[in-house]
Coordinates of C-alpha atoms in Angstrom, one line a residue:
Chain A
M802 CA -17.2 2.6 32.4
I803 CA -14.0 0.9 31.3
D804 CA -12.0 -0.5 34.1
F805 CA -8.4 -1.9 33.8
K806 CA -7.3 -3.9 36.8
N807 CA -3.6 -4.8 36.8
A808 CA -3.9 -5.6 33.1
S809 CA -0.8 -7.0 31.4
V810 CA -0.1 -8.1 27.8
T811 CA 3.0 -10.0 26.9
Y812 CA 3.3 -10.9 23.3
P813 CA 4.7 -14.4 22.3
G814 CA 8.1 -12.7 21.4
G815 CA 8.4 -11.6 25.0
V816 CA 7.5 -8.0 24.4
H817 CA 5.7 -6.4 27.4
A818 CA 3.1 -4.2 25.7
L819 CA 1.1 -3.5 28.8
R820 CA 2.6 -3.8 32.3
D821 CA 0.2 -4.0 35.3
L822 CA -2.1 -1.2 34.0
T823 CA -4.8 0.1 36.3
L824 CA -7.0 2.7 34.8
Q825 CA -10.7 3.8 34.8
I826 CA -12.5 5.6 32.1
P827 CA -16.0 6.8 33.1
D828 CA -18.8 7.1 30.6
G829 CA -18.9 10.0 28.2
E830 CA -15.2 11.0 28.4
M831 CA -13.1 12.1 25.5
V832 CA -9.7 10.5 26.2
V833 CA -6.5 10.8 24.1
I834 CA -3.7 8.4 24.6
V835 CA -0.3 9.6 23.6
G836 CA 3.1 7.8 23.5
L837 CA 5.8 6.8 21.1
S838 CA 5.1 3.9 18.7
G839 CA 5.6 0.7 20.6
A840 CA 4.6 2.3 23.9
G841 CA 1.5 0.1 24.1
K842 CA -1.2 2.5 22.9
S843 CA -2.6 0.1 20.3
T844 CA -2.5 -2.8 22.7
L845 CA -4.4 -0.8 25.3
I846 CA -7.1 0.1 22.9
R847 CA -7.4 -3.4 21.5
A848 CA -7.6 -4.9 25.0
I849 CA -10.8 -3.0 25.6
N850 CA -12.7 -4.9 22.8
G851 CA -10.6 -8.1 23.3
L852 CA -8.9 -8.0 19.9
V853 CA -5.7 -8.4 21.9
P854 CA -6.2 -10.9 24.8
L855 CA -4.8 -10.0 28.2
T856 CA -2.1 -12.3 29.6
G857 CA -2.7 -11.0 33.2
G858 CA -5.2 -9.0 35.2
D859 CA -8.6 -8.0 33.9
V860 CA -10.4 -5.3 31.9
T861 CA -14.2 -4.9 32.3
V862 CA -16.6 -2.9 30.2
D863 CA -19.8 -1.9 32.2
G864 CA -18.9 -4.6 34.7
K865 CA -18.5 -7.4 32.2
S866 CA -15.1 -9.0 32.0
V867 CA -13.7 -8.8 28.4
A868 CA -10.8 -11.1 29.3
K869 CA -13.2 -13.9 30.4
A870 CA -15.8 -13.5 27.6
R871 CA -15.8 -16.0 24.8
G872 CA -17.8 -16.5 21.6
G873 CA -21.3 -14.9 21.6
E874 CA -20.7 -13.1 24.8
L875 CA -17.5 -11.4 23.5
R876 CA -19.3 -10.5 20.3
R877 CA -22.1 -8.8 22.4
I878 CA -19.5 -6.8 24.3
R879 CA -17.8 -5.8 21.0
S880 CA -21.1 -4.8 19.4
R881 CA -21.3 -2.0 21.9
I882 CA -17.8 -0.8 21.1
G883 CA -17.1 0.9 17.7
M884 CA -13.6 1.0 16.3
I885 CA -11.8 3.3 13.9
F886 CA -8.5 2.4 12.3
Q887 CA -5.4 4.2 11.0
T888 CA -5.7 2.5 7.6
F889 CA -9.5 2.8 7.6
N890 CA -9.9 -1.0 7.1
L891 CA -12.7 -0.7 4.5
V892 CA -13.5 -3.3 2.0
K893 CA -12.4 -1.2 -1.0
R894 CA -14.2 -3.2 -3.7
T895 CA -17.7 -2.8 -2.2
T896 CA -19.9 0.2 -1.7
V897 CA -19.7 2.7 1.1
L898 CA -23.2 1.5 2.3
N899 CA -22.1 -2.1 2.5
N900 CA -19.1 -1.1 4.5
V901 CA -21.2 0.9 7.0
L902 CA -23.6 -2.0 7.2
M903 CA -20.8 -4.1 8.7
G904 CA -21.6 -2.2 11.8
R905 CA -25.0 -3.8 11.8
L906 CA -23.7 -7.4 11.5
H907 CA -24.1 -8.0 15.3
A908 CA -27.8 -7.4 14.9
T909 CA -28.2 -9.4 11.7
P910 CA -29.0 -13.1 11.4
T911 CA -26.3 -15.1 9.7
W912 CA -28.5 -16.2 6.8
R913 CA -29.3 -12.5 6.1
S914 CA -25.7 -11.5 6.0
L915 CA -24.9 -14.5 3.8
V916 CA -27.4 -13.5 1.1
G917 CA -26.6 -9.8 1.7
R918 CA -30.2 -8.8 2.6
Y919 CA -30.0 -6.4 5.5
R920 CA -33.2 -5.4 7.3
P921 CA -34.6 -2.1 6.1
G922 CA -34.3 -0.8 9.7
D923 CA -30.5 -1.5 9.6
V924 CA -30.1 0.2 6.3
E925 CA -31.8 3.2 7.8
I926 CA -29.4 3.2 10.7
A927 CA -26.5 3.0 8.3
M928 CA -27.8 5.9 6.2
R929 CA -28.3 8.0 9.3
A930 CA -24.7 7.3 10.3
L931 CA -23.5 8.4 6.9
E932 CA -25.6 11.6 7.2
R933 CA -23.9 12.3 10.5
V934 CA -20.5 12.3 9.0
G935 CA -21.7 14.2 5.9
I936 CA -21.1 11.8 3.1
V937 CA -24.5 10.1 2.6
E938 CA -24.4 11.1 -1.1
K939 CA -21.5 8.6 -1.5
A940 CA -23.6 5.7 -0.2
Y941 CA -23.5 3.7 -3.4
V942 CA -20.0 4.6 -4.5
R943 CA -17.2 2.1 -4.2
A944 CA -15.1 2.8 -1.1
A945 CA -11.9 2.6 -3.3
N946 CA -13.1 5.8 -5.2
L947 CA -13.1 7.9 -2.0
S948 CA -10.2 10.2 -0.7
G949 CA -8.5 9.2 2.5
G950 CA -10.5 11.7 4.6
Q951 CA -13.8 10.4 3.1
Q952 CA -12.7 6.8 3.7
Q953 CA -12.0 7.6 7.4
R954 CA -15.5 9.2 7.7
V955 CA -16.9 5.9 6.3
G956 CA -14.9 4.2 9.0
I957 CA -16.5 6.5 11.6
A958 CA -20.0 5.9 10.1
R959 CA -19.4 2.1 10.3
A960 CA -18.6 2.5 14.0
L961 CA -21.6 4.8 14.6
A962 CA -23.9 2.2 12.9
Q963 CA -23.2 -0.1 15.7
E964 CA -25.0 2.4 18.0
P965 CA -22.1 2.0 20.4
K966 CA -21.5 3.2 23.9
I967 CA -17.8 3.5 23.3
I968 CA -15.7 4.4 20.3
L969 CA -12.0 3.4 20.0
A970 CA -9.9 5.2 17.5
D971 CA -6.4 3.8 16.8
E972 CA -4.3 6.6 15.2
P973 CA -7.3 7.7 13.1
V974 CA -5.5 10.6 11.5
A975 CA -2.0 9.2 11.0
S976 CA -2.6 8.6 7.3
L977 CA -4.3 12.0 6.6
D978 CA -3.1 15.5 5.8
P979 CA -3.4 18.2 8.5
P980 CA -6.7 19.9 7.4
T981 CA -8.4 16.5 7.0
S982 CA -6.9 15.4 10.4
H983 CA -8.7 18.3 12.1
M984 CA -11.9 17.5 10.3
V985 CA -11.9 13.9 11.4
M986 CA -10.9 14.9 15.0
R987 CA -13.8 17.4 15.1
D988 CA -16.2 14.7 13.9
L989 CA -15.0 12.5 16.8
Q990 CA -15.4 15.4 19.2
R991 CA -18.9 16.1 18.0
I992 CA -19.9 12.5 18.3
N993 CA -18.5 12.5 21.9
R994 CA -20.3 15.7 22.9
E995 CA -23.6 15.2 21.1
L996 CA -24.2 11.5 21.5
G997 CA -22.3 11.1 24.8
I998 CA -20.3 8.2 23.4
T999 CA -17.1 7.5 25.4
T1000 CA -14.3 8.2 22.9
I1001 CA -10.8 6.9 23.2
V1002 CA -8.3 8.1 20.6
N1003 CA -4.6 7.1 20.1
L1004 CA -2.6 10.0 18.8
H1005 CA 1.1 10.8 18.4
F1006 CA 0.7 14.5 17.5
L1007 CA 0.9 16.6 20.7
D1008 CA -1.0 19.6 19.4
L1009 CA -3.9 17.5 18.4
A1010 CA -3.9 15.7 21.7
K1011 CA -4.0 19.0 23.6
V1012 CA -6.8 20.5 21.5
Y1013 CA -9.1 17.5 21.5
G1014 CA -8.3 15.5 24.6
D1015 CA -10.4 16.4 27.6
R1016 CA -8.2 13.9 29.4
I1017 CA -4.8 12.8 28.3
I1018 CA -3.2 9.5 29.2
G1019 CA 0.6 9.1 28.6
M1020 CA 2.0 5.7 27.9
R1021 CA 5.7 4.6 27.9
D1022 CA 7.0 1.1 27.8
G1023 CA 3.6 -0.3 28.4
Q1024 CA 3.1 1.7 31.6
L1025 CA 0.9 4.7 32.4
V1026 CA 3.2 7.7 33.0
Y1027 CA 0.7 10.5 32.8
D1028 CA -3.0 10.9 33.5
G1029 CA -4.5 14.4 33.5
S1030 CA -6.4 17.1 31.7
G1031 CA -5.3 18.4 28.3
A1032 CA -4.9 21.8 29.7
Q1033 CA -2.3 20.7 32.3
A1034 CA -0.3 18.8 29.8
D1035 CA 2.6 21.1 28.9
E1036 CA 5.8 20.5 27.1
N1037 CA 7.5 19.1 30.2
V1038 CA 4.8 16.5 30.6
F1039 CA 5.1 15.4 27.0
R1040 CA 8.9 15.3 27.3
D1041 CA 8.4 13.0 30.2
I1042 CA 6.0 10.8 28.3
Y1043 CA 8.3 10.5 25.3
G1044 CA 11.4 10.1 27.4
R1045 CA 13.3 12.5 25.1
S1046 CA 13.2 16.1 24.0
L1047 CA 10.5 17.0 21.5
T1048 CA 11.0 17.5 17.8
A1049 CA 9.1 19.0 15.0
D1050 CA 7.9 15.5 14.0
D1051 CA 5.8 15.4 17.2
V1052 CA 3.6 18.3 16.2
L1053 CA 1.1 18.1 13.3
E1054 CA 1.3 21.7 12.2
A1055 CA 5.1 21.7 12.2
A1056 CA 5.3 18.4 10.4
A1057 CA 2.9 19.8 7.8
T1058 CA 4.9 23.0 7.1
R1059 CA 8.2 21.3 6.6
Chain B
M598 CA 20.2 16.0 12.6
T599 CA 20.7 15.6 8.9
S600 CA 23.8 17.9 8.9
A601 CA 25.4 15.9 11.8
S602 CA 25.2 12.7 9.9
L603 CA 26.6 14.4 6.8
A604 CA 29.7 15.6 8.7
R605 CA 30.8 12.2 9.7
P606 CA 29.7 9.7 7.1
A607 CA 29.5 6.1 8.3
E608 CA 32.0 3.7 6.7
R609 CA 30.6 2.1 3.6
P610 CA 30.0 -1.7 3.8
R611 CA 32.2 -4.0 1.8
K612 CA 30.4 -5.8 -1.1
P613 CA 29.4 -9.2 0.1
P614 CA 31.0 -12.2 -1.8
R615 CA 29.1 -13.5 -4.7
S616 CA 26.9 -16.4 -3.9
L617 CA 27.7 -19.6 -5.8
L618 CA 24.1 -20.8 -5.5
G619 CA 23.1 -19.5 -9.0
P620 CA 25.9 -21.2 -11.0
A621 CA 25.6 -24.3 -8.9
G622 CA 21.9 -24.4 -9.6
I623 CA 22.3 -24.1 -13.4
A624 CA 25.0 -26.9 -13.3
A625 CA 22.7 -29.2 -11.4
F626 CA 19.8 -28.5 -13.8
L627 CA 22.0 -29.3 -16.8
L628 CA 23.2 -32.5 -15.2
I629 CA 19.7 -33.7 -14.4
T630 CA 18.5 -32.9 -17.9
Y631 CA 21.4 -34.9 -19.4
W632 CA 20.4 -37.8 -17.1
A633 CA 16.8 -37.7 -18.4
V634 CA 17.8 -37.4 -22.1
S635 CA 20.9 -39.6 -22.5
S636 CA 20.5 -43.1 -24.0
E637 CA 22.5 -44.8 -21.3
F638 CA 20.5 -43.5 -18.2
G639 CA 17.4 -41.9 -19.6
I640 CA 14.8 -42.3 -22.4
G641 CA 17.3 -41.8 -25.2
L642 CA 15.7 -38.9 -26.9
D643 CA 16.2 -39.0 -30.6
L644 CA 15.0 -35.8 -32.4
G645 CA 15.8 -37.4 -35.7
A646 CA 12.8 -39.6 -35.4
I647 CA 10.6 -36.6 -35.9
V648 CA 12.0 -36.1 -39.4
K649 CA 12.1 -39.8 -40.2
D650 CA 8.4 -40.3 -39.4
L651 CA 7.4 -37.1 -41.0
D652 CA 6.1 -38.8 -44.2
R653 CA 3.5 -40.7 -42.3
G654 CA 2.5 -37.6 -40.3
Q655 CA 2.3 -35.5 -43.4
V656 CA -0.8 -37.3 -44.7
I657 CA -2.6 -37.0 -41.4
L658 CA -1.6 -33.4 -41.0
A659 CA -2.9 -32.5 -44.4
D660 CA -6.3 -34.1 -43.7
V661 CA -6.5 -32.4 -40.3
L662 CA -5.8 -29.1 -41.9
R663 CA -8.7 -29.7 -44.4
P664 CA -11.5 -30.0 -41.9
D665 CA -14.8 -31.4 -43.3
F666 CA -17.5 -28.9 -42.5
G667 CA -20.2 -31.3 -43.6
F668 CA -19.4 -33.3 -40.4
F669 CA -20.9 -30.4 -38.3
E670 CA -24.4 -31.9 -37.9
R671 CA -23.1 -35.2 -36.6
T672 CA -20.9 -33.4 -33.9
I673 CA -23.8 -31.4 -32.4
P674 CA -25.1 -34.0 -29.9
A675 CA -21.6 -34.9 -28.6
M676 CA -20.6 -31.2 -28.5
L677 CA -23.7 -30.3 -26.6
E678 CA -23.0 -33.1 -24.2
T679 CA -19.5 -31.8 -23.7
I680 CA -20.7 -28.3 -22.9
Q681 CA -23.4 -29.5 -20.6
M682 CA -21.0 -31.8 -18.7
A683 CA -18.5 -28.9 -18.4
I684 CA -21.1 -26.5 -17.1
I685 CA -22.6 -29.0 -14.5
A686 CA -19.1 -29.9 -13.3
T687 CA -18.0 -26.3 -13.1
A688 CA -21.2 -25.3 -11.1
I689 CA -20.9 -28.1 -8.6
G690 CA -17.1 -28.2 -8.3
C691 CA -16.8 -24.5 -7.9
G692 CA -19.7 -24.5 -5.4
I693 CA -18.0 -27.0 -3.2
A694 CA -14.6 -25.3 -3.7
L695 CA -15.8 -22.0 -2.2
P696 CA -16.3 -23.2 1.4
A697 CA -13.4 -25.7 1.0
A698 CA -11.1 -22.7 0.1
F699 CA -12.1 -20.7 3.1
L700 CA -11.4 -23.7 5.3
A701 CA -8.0 -24.1 3.6
S702 CA -6.7 -20.6 4.2
R703 CA -4.9 -19.6 7.4
V704 CA -6.8 -16.3 7.2
T705 CA -10.3 -17.8 7.4
A706 CA -10.0 -21.3 8.8
P707 CA -11.5 -21.6 12.3
N708 CA -8.6 -23.6 13.7
A709 CA -5.4 -25.3 12.8
F710 CA -7.0 -28.8 12.9
V711 CA -9.7 -28.0 10.3
L712 CA -7.1 -26.2 8.2
R713 CA -4.8 -29.2 8.1
V714 CA -7.6 -31.8 7.5
D715 CA -9.1 -29.7 4.7
R716 CA -5.7 -29.0 3.0
G717 CA -4.8 -32.7 3.3
V718 CA -8.0 -33.8 1.6
L719 CA -7.6 -31.3 -1.1
N720 CA -4.0 -32.4 -1.7
V721 CA -5.1 -36.0 -2.1
I722 CA -7.8 -35.0 -4.5
R723 CA -5.4 -32.9 -6.6
A724 CA -2.7 -35.6 -6.6
L725 CA -4.7 -37.7 -9.1
P726 CA -5.2 -36.6 -12.7
D727 CA -8.7 -36.1 -14.1
L728 CA -8.2 -39.0 -16.6
L729 CA -7.6 -41.5 -13.7
Y730 CA -10.8 -40.3 -11.9
A731 CA -12.7 -40.8 -15.2
M732 CA -11.4 -44.4 -15.4
I733 CA -12.3 -45.1 -11.8
F734 CA -15.8 -43.6 -12.2
V735 CA -16.5 -45.4 -15.5
A736 CA -15.6 -48.7 -13.7
A737 CA -17.7 -47.8 -10.7
L738 CA -20.7 -46.2 -12.3
S739 CA -20.9 -47.1 -16.0
I740 CA -19.9 -45.7 -19.3
G741 CA -21.4 -42.3 -19.9
P742 CA -21.4 -38.6 -19.1
L743 CA -22.1 -39.1 -15.3
A744 CA -18.7 -40.7 -14.8
G745 CA -17.2 -37.8 -16.7
I746 CA -19.0 -35.2 -14.7
M747 CA -17.9 -36.8 -11.4
A748 CA -14.3 -36.9 -12.6
L749 CA -14.5 -33.2 -13.6
I750 CA -16.1 -32.2 -10.3
L751 CA -13.2 -33.6 -8.3
F752 CA -10.7 -32.1 -10.7
N753 CA -12.4 -28.7 -10.4
L754 CA -12.7 -28.8 -6.7
G755 CA -9.0 -29.5 -6.4
V756 CA -7.9 -26.7 -8.7
I757 CA -10.3 -24.0 -7.5
A758 CA -9.8 -24.6 -3.8
K759 CA -6.1 -24.5 -4.2
L760 CA -6.0 -21.3 -6.3
L761 CA -8.7 -19.6 -4.2
S762 CA -7.3 -20.4 -0.8
E763 CA -3.9 -19.0 -1.9
T764 CA -5.8 -15.8 -3.0
I765 CA -7.5 -15.7 0.4
D766 CA -4.1 -16.0 2.1
G767 CA -3.1 -12.7 0.4
V768 CA -6.2 -10.7 1.2
D769 CA -6.2 -7.4 3.1
T770 CA -6.7 -8.3 6.7
G771 CA -7.8 -4.8 7.8
P772 CA -11.5 -5.3 7.0
I773 CA -11.4 -8.7 8.9
E774 CA -10.2 -6.9 12.0
A775 CA -12.9 -4.3 11.5
A776 CA -15.7 -6.9 11.2
R777 CA -14.4 -8.7 14.3
A778 CA -14.3 -5.5 16.3
A779 CA -17.9 -4.8 15.3
G780 CA -19.0 -8.0 16.9
A781 CA -19.5 -10.0 13.7
A782 CA -19.5 -13.8 13.8
R783 CA -16.9 -15.8 11.8
V784 CA -19.2 -16.6 8.9
Q785 CA -20.4 -13.0 8.7
T786 CA -16.8 -11.8 8.8
I787 CA -15.8 -14.1 5.9
R788 CA -18.9 -13.1 3.9
T789 CA -18.6 -9.3 4.3
A790 CA -14.8 -8.7 4.7
V791 CA -13.1 -11.5 2.7
Y792 CA -15.6 -12.8 0.0
P793 CA -15.9 -9.4 -1.8
Q794 CA -12.1 -9.1 -2.0
V795 CA -11.7 -12.5 -3.7
L796 CA -14.9 -12.5 -5.8
P797 CA -13.2 -11.4 -9.1
N798 CA -10.6 -14.1 -8.7
Y799 CA -13.2 -16.7 -7.9
V800 CA -15.1 -15.8 -11.1
A801 CA -12.0 -15.8 -13.2
F802 CA -10.9 -19.2 -11.7
S803 CA -14.3 -20.7 -12.4
L804 CA -14.3 -19.6 -16.0
Y805 CA -10.8 -20.9 -16.4
V806 CA -12.0 -24.3 -15.0
L807 CA -14.9 -24.3 -17.4
E808 CA -12.4 -23.9 -20.2
L809 CA -10.3 -26.7 -18.8
N810 CA -13.4 -28.9 -18.6
I811 CA -14.1 -28.4 -22.3
R812 CA -10.6 -29.4 -23.1
A813 CA -10.6 -32.3 -20.7
S814 CA -13.7 -33.8 -22.4
T815 CA -11.5 -34.8 -25.4
V816 CA -9.5 -37.2 -23.2
L817 CA -12.5 -38.2 -21.0
G818 CA -14.2 -39.6 -24.0
L819 CA -11.2 -41.9 -24.6
V820 CA -12.1 -43.9 -21.5
G821 CA -15.8 -43.8 -22.1
A822 CA -16.8 -41.0 -19.9
G823 CA -19.0 -39.2 -22.4
G824 CA -18.7 -36.0 -24.5
I825 CA -17.0 -35.2 -27.7
G826 CA -13.9 -37.3 -26.9
R827 CA -15.8 -40.5 -27.8
L828 CA -16.6 -39.2 -31.3
L829 CA -13.1 -37.9 -31.6
N830 CA -11.7 -41.3 -30.7
L831 CA -14.0 -43.0 -33.1
Q832 CA -13.0 -40.8 -36.0
I833 CA -9.3 -41.3 -35.3
G834 CA -9.9 -45.0 -35.3
F835 CA -11.6 -44.8 -38.7
G836 CA -8.8 -42.7 -40.0
N837 CA -11.2 -39.8 -40.9
Y838 CA -8.7 -37.1 -40.2
D839 CA -10.7 -34.4 -42.0
N840 CA -13.5 -35.0 -39.4
V841 CA -10.9 -35.0 -36.6
G842 CA -9.7 -31.6 -38.0
F843 CA -13.2 -30.3 -37.8
I844 CA -13.7 -31.4 -34.2
I845 CA -10.4 -29.7 -33.2
L846 CA -11.5 -26.5 -34.9
E847 CA -14.8 -26.6 -33.0
L848 CA -13.1 -27.1 -29.7
F849 CA -10.7 -24.3 -30.5
L850 CA -13.6 -21.9 -31.2
L851 CA -15.4 -23.0 -28.1
V852 CA -12.4 -22.4 -25.8
F853 CA -11.7 -19.1 -27.5
A854 CA -15.3 -18.0 -26.9
I855 CA -15.1 -18.8 -23.2
E856 CA -11.9 -16.9 -23.0
L857 CA -13.6 -13.8 -24.6
L858 CA -16.5 -14.2 -22.1
S859 CA -14.0 -14.5 -19.3
I860 CA -12.1 -11.3 -20.3
S861 CA -15.2 -9.2 -20.6
L862 CA -16.7 -10.5 -17.3
R863 CA -13.4 -9.9 -15.5
R864 CA -13.2 -6.3 -16.8
R865 CA -16.7 -5.6 -15.5
L866 CA -15.9 -7.1 -12.1
V867 CA -12.5 -5.7 -11.1

C-alpha cells in the first residue's frame, strides 16, 4: 500500500511539482498516471522511492515513511520497489546479465559487488527475470547491441530481479515505436496480473492509458485532477486533465500513422 | 496548425551586431607575445643564434645520428631499471588515482566537503613538476630508483585523477539513478553504474602515463633518481654522442611499443 498524505514537492527554482497530494494505491493495482509533461508525473513516481525528496507532507510504503527514511533504511525500502525508465538507463558497455544483476545489489555484500562475484542464487534470479521477459538468450550480449525494445525488457528484468512488491515505470514506452510500445505494456500488465506486483506507469498516450490502466490518475500542475477507472475515462476527462482540446499527438496510433 | 503559422510569418530577427571579442582577443595575444619576445621587455629572442651556433651543433648532431649499436649491452641494466620503475609507479599511482578520481567528481563524491578537499590535494600535487619531486625525494631518501619511483607515483596520481575525474563528470547518469532506485549503496553504485563506463578511459590514461614515465626517466636520472637518465647524463658528459644517439633510439622504440600496445588494448576494450 502506497499512501500519500498532503505530499508536496517544491524544486529549488520555485516550481511546485506536487501540491498537497493525497492518494492511496492498494497492493496489486495497475495504475496509469497521465498528464502533460511538467504536470508532476515523474515527481510523483520518484517520491515513492525517495529519488525526489518531499518538501512537505509524507509518503509511506507499507506503513514506512519514505520521507523520513535515511541511509540503509531508505535502501531497504527501495529494494522492494523496482523502477523502469524512459531511456532504459542501462550500462551500455556491459552485458545484459550484469545490468539485470544490478537488481540484486541490495542483497549483495559490498565486497562481492566490488569484485563482481555475485552469488549463484542471485545469478539464477537474474536469469529467471530475463526468461520472464523473453530475452534470456541475450544474457551475455552487451546491452549496447540490443534494440530499444529489447533494452527496455532488460530494464524490466532488472526491476524484476529485485523481487519487488511495487514497480514504477516512468514513461517506459516514450522512446519506442508503437508495436514495441504495446509489447512492453503487455509485459508490464502480465507482471502485474501474474505476480501481483503493484504497477504504476506514467504515460502520455491516452489510448495506451485506457487500454492498460485499471485505474487512471490525472495530474495537472502538480495536483490530482482525476482518479477513476480506465473505462470511465472518456475524451472529456482527458480534455480536463490536459486543460486543452486533444490533438493527434496525444494518441499513440495516430502519432504513428502520421 | 502548420498552415496557420505559414499564413502569417513572424517577422525575421535582425542580425545581431558583430562581437568585437574575437579581434580584441587576437590583438591582446599579439601584444603579449611581443612583450615576451622583445629585447626591451622580454627575453630578447634572437633566432639568428641558431644559425650562428650551428657549427658546434653539427658535430653533436652527426654523432647522435650515428648511434653506436655496440653500446647496447651496457644500456641493458639501466634500461630495465627504467622500465621497472615506470611499471611500479604506474601500478601504484593509477591504483591510488582510481578512488581519488571518484572522490574528485561531482557525480560520485559523497559530499561537497570531500569533493573540495580531494580536489585541493590533487591540485597541489599537480602544481609541482615531476623533476622537482625527484629532487626532493633524492634529498629526503637517497640517490637511487626509490626516489624516482616516489616522484613518478605523485606525478601519475595527479595526472590520472585529473583526467579520470573529468571523464566521470561526463558519464551517463541514467544507470546511476537506476542503481540508486534498486537500493544499491554508494560504493556499489559507483562500481556497477560508473566504473564500467570509464574503464576504457582509465586503461588508456594508465598506458599514457606508463609512456610518460619512460620519458620522464631521462630527466629523473639527471638528479640522481635512477634509471636510464643517469647513463644518458654520463654519456653526454663524456661527449660520447654516438652512445647518446643509441639511448635516444632505444627510448623511441620503447615508447613506440607502448603506444602500439595501448592502441590494440583500447580497440579491444571500447
